[in-house]
Tab-separated table of C-alpha atoms in Angstrom:
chain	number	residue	atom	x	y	z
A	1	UNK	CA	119.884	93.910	138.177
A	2	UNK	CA	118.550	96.691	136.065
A	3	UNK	CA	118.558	96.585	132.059
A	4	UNK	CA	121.654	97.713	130.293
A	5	UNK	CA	120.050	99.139	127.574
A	6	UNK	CA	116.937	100.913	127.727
A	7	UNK	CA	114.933	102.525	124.687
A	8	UNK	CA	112.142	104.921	125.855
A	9	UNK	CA	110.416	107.933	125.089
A	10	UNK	CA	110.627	109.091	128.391
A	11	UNK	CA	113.066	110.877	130.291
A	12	UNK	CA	115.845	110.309	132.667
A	13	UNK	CA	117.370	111.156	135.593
A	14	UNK	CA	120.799	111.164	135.228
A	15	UNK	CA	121.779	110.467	139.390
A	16	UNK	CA	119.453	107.755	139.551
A	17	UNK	CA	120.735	106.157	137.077
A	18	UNK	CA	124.084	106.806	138.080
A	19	UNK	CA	123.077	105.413	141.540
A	20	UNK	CA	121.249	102.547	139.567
A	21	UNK	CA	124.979	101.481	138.010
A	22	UNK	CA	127.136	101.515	141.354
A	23	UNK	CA	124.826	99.652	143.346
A	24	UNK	CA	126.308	96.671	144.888
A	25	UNK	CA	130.050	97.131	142.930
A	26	UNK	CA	132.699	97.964	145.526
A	27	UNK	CA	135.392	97.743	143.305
A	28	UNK	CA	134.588	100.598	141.613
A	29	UNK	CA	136.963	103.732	141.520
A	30	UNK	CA	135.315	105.706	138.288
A	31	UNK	CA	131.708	106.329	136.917
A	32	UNK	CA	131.925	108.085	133.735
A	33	UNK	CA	128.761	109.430	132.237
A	34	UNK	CA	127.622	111.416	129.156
A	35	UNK	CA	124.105	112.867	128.215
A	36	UNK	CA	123.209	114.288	124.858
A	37	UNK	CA	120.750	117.161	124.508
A	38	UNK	CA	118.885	118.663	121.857
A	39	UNK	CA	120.271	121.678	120.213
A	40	UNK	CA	118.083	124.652	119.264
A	41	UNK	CA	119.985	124.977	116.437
A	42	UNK	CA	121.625	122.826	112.877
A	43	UNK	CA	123.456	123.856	110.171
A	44	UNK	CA	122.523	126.978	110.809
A	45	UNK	CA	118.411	126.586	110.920
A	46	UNK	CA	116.425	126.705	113.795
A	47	UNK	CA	115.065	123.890	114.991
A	48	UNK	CA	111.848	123.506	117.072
A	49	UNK	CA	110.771	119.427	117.182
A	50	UNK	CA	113.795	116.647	116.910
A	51	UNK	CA	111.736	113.403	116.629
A	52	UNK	CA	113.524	110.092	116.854
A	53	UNK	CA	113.003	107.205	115.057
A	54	UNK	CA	114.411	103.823	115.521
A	55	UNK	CA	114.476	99.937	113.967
A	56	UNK	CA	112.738	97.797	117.000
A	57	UNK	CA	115.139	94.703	117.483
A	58	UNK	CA	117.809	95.816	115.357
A	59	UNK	CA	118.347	98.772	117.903
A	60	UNK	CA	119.001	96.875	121.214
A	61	UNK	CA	120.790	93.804	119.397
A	62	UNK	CA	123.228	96.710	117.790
A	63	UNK	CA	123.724	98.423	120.962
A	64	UNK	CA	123.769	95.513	122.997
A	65	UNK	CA	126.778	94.395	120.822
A	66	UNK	CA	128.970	97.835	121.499
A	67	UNK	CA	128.199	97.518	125.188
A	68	UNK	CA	129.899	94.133	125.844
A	69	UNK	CA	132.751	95.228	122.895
A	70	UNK	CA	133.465	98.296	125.247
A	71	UNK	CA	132.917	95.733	128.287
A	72	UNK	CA	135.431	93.233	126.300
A	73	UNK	CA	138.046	96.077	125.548
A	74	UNK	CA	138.116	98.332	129.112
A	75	UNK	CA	137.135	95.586	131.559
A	76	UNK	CA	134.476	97.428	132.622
A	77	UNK	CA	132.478	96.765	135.797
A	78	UNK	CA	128.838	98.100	134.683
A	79	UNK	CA	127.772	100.164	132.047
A	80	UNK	CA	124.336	101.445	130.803
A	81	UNK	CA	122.987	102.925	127.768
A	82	UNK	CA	119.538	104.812	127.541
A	83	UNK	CA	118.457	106.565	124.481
A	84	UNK	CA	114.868	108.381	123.998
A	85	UNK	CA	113.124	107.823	120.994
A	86	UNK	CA	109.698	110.299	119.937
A	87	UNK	CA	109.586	114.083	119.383
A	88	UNK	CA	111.830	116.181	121.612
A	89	UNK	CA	112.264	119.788	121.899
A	90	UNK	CA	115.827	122.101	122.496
A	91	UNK	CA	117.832	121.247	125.876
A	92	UNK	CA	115.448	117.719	126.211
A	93	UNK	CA	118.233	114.833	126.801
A	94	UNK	CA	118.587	112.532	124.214
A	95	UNK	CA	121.114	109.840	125.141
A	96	UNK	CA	122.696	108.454	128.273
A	97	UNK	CA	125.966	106.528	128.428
A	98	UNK	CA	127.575	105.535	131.651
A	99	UNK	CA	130.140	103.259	132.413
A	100	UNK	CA	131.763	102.108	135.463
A	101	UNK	CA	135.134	100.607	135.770
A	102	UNK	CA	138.070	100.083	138.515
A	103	UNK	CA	140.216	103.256	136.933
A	104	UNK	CA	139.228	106.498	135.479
A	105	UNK	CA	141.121	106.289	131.684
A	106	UNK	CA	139.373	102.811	131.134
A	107	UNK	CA	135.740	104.848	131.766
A	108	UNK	CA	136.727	107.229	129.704
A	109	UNK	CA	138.051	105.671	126.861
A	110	UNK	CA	135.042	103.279	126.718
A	111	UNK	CA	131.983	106.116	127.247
A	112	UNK	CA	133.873	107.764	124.217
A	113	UNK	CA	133.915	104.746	122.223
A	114	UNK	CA	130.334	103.564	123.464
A	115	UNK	CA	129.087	107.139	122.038
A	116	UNK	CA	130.980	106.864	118.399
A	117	UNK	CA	130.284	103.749	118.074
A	118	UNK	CA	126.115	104.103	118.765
A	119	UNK	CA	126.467	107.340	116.343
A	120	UNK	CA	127.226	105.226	113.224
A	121	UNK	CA	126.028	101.942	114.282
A	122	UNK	CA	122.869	101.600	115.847
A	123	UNK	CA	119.628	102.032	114.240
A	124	UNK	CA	118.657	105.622	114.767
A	125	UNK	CA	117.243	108.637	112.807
A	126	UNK	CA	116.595	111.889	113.761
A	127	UNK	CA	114.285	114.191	111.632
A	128	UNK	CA	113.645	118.457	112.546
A	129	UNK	CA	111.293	120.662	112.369
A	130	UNK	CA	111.818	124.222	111.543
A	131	UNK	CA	110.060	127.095	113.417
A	132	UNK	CA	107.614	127.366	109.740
A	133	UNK	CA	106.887	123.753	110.053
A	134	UNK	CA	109.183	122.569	107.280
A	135	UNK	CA	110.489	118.477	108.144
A	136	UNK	CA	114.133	117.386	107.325
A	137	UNK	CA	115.882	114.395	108.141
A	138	UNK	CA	119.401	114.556	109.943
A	139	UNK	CA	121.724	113.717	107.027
A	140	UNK	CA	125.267	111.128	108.263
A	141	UNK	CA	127.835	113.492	109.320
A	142	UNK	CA	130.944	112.532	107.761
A	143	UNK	CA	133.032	113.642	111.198
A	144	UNK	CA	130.538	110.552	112.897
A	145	UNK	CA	132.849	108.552	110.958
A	146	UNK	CA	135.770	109.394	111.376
A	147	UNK	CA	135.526	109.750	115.102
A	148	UNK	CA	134.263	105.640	114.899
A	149	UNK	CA	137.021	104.876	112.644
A	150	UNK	CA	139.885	106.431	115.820
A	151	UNK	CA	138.557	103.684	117.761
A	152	UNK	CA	139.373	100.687	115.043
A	153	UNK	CA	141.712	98.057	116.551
B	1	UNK	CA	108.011	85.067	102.397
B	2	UNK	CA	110.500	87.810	102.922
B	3	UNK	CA	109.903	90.564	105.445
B	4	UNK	CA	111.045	93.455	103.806
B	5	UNK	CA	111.347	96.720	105.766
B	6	UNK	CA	112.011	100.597	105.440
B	7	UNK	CA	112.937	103.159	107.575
B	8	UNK	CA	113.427	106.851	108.274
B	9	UNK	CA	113.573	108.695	104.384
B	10	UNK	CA	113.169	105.594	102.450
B	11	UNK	CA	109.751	104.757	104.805
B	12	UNK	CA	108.510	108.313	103.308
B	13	UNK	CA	110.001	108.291	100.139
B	14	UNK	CA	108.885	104.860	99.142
B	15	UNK	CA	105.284	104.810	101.023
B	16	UNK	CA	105.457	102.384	102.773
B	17	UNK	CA	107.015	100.938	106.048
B	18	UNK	CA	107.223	97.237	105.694
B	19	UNK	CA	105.579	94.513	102.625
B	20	UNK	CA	106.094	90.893	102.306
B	21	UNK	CA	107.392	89.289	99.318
B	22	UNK	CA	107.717	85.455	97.758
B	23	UNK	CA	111.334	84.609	98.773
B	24	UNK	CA	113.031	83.840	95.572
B	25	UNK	CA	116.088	85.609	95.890
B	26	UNK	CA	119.648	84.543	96.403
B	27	UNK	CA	120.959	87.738	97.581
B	28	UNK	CA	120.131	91.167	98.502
B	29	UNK	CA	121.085	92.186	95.489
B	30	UNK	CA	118.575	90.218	93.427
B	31	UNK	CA	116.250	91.575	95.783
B	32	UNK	CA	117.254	95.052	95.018
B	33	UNK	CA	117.276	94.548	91.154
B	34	UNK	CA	113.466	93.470	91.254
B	35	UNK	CA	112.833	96.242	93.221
B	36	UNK	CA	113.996	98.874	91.429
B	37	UNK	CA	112.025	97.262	88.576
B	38	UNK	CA	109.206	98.928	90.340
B	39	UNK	CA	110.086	102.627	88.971
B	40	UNK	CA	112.423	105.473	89.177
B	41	UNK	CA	111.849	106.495	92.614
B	42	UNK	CA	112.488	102.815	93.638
B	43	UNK	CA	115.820	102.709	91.150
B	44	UNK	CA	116.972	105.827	93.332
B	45	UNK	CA	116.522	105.059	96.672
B	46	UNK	CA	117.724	101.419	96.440
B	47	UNK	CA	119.671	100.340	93.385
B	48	UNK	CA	121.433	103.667	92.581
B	49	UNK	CA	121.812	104.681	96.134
B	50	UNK	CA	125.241	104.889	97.614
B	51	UNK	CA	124.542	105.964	100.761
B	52	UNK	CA	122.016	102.335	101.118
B	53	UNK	CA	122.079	100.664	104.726
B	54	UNK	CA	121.228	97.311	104.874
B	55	UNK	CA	120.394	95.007	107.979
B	56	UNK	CA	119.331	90.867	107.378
B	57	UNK	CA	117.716	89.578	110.544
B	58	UNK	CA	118.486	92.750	112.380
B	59	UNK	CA	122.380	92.293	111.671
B	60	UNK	CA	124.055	94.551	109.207
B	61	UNK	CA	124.800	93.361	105.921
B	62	UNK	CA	125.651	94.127	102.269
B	63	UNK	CA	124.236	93.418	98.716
B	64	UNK	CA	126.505	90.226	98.509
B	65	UNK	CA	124.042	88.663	101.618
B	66	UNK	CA	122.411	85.718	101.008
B	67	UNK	CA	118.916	85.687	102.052
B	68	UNK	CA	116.581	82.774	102.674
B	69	UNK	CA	112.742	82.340	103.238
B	70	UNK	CA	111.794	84.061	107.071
B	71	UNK	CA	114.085	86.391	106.451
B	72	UNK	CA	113.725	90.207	107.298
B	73	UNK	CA	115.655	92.435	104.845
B	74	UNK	CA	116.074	96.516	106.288
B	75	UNK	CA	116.928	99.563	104.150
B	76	UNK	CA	117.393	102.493	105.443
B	77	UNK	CA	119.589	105.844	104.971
B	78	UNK	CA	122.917	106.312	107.078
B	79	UNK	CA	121.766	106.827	110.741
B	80	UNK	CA	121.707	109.409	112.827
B	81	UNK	CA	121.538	109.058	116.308
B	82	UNK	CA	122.846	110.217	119.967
């Protein structure tokens, strides 16, 4: 068995991990997974740093909790969530989400969810830096909740 | 004793990352009020803040939350993650 949810600074490899999931599952027909990258560019600025902050504890209790709800709602087989935490630069991956389950609209249903749900739930921050050194924190996107609130039961 | 924490903006804004306090509040909210006693930069990142996320013993919760001695009360701005 490997952890479900990992919080690291370093990076991934996203067919390892992949790998990692299926191991030993036979009854598996779909892996679905996602990776988020860092963008070169928000709301217009450039941005050269993205560091990542996050609440120790809080974090993997929080995401722990919309792994088995996804598990719970899309009978999954396996799923795994890793998400970096530290300074990152443009095109670095940020987040992994991969899910396993017997048919393909179950995996992607609950990657999707998995995703909105981390977005607005779990205990991260992101701050920039701008090419002249300037720091700003990622403000709440309004569209982050909305896409959570689709998923409401 | 209360563990009180703060994260992300508020960390910054409020200059410091975590303090412990005697734990004679009933609530969050009482909590909040004798906070914001503090000053104007305290009044606006806690008490007057809308946008205030709040986690007791790493679960979320609201202002209404009772709290108890060994407790760790969170704040922190709307998060951003993924």
């Amino acid at each position: 068995m490997f952890p479900h949810i990992c919080i690291q600074e370093e990076d991934f490899d996203l067919s390892t991990e992949a790998a990692k999931l299926r191991e030993g599952h036979k009854d598996i027909g779909a892996v679905v997974t996602f990776v988020g990258t860092v963008r070169d560019i928000n709301e217009g600025d450039e941005v050269s740093i993205l560091e990542l902050e996050h609440y120790p504890g809080m974090t993997e209790k929080a995401l722990e909790k919309i792994r088995l709800e996804a598990h719970d709602r899309w009978h999954l087989e396996a799923s795994h969530i890793i998400h970096r935490i530290g300074k990152m630069y443009p095109c670095d991956q940020i987040v992994m989400v991969a899910v396993a389950s017997r048919h393909r609209e179950n995996a992607f249903h609950a990657a999707h969810f998995i995703m909105d749900y981390l977005k607005t739930n779990a205990p991260f921050w992101k701050k920039e830096t701008l090419p002249d050194g300037a720091e700003r924190w990622v403000d709440a996107r309004v569209s982050d909740k909305e896409a959570e609130s689709r998923w409401a039961k | 004793m209360l563990n009180v924490l703060y994260f992300a903006s508020f960390r910054e804004i409020l200059g410091q990352a975590q303090e412990q306090l005697p734990a004679d509040y009933q609530t969050v909210d009482c909590l909040l009020k004798d906070l914001a006693a503090r000053g104007e930069t305290w009044q606006q990142a806690l008490l007057h803040n809308q946008n205030l996320q709040i986690a007791v013993n790493h679960d979320v919760a609201n202002r209404q939350t009772a709290i108890k001695a060994g407790d760790e009360v969170a704040f922190f701005p709307p998060v951003t993650g993924g």
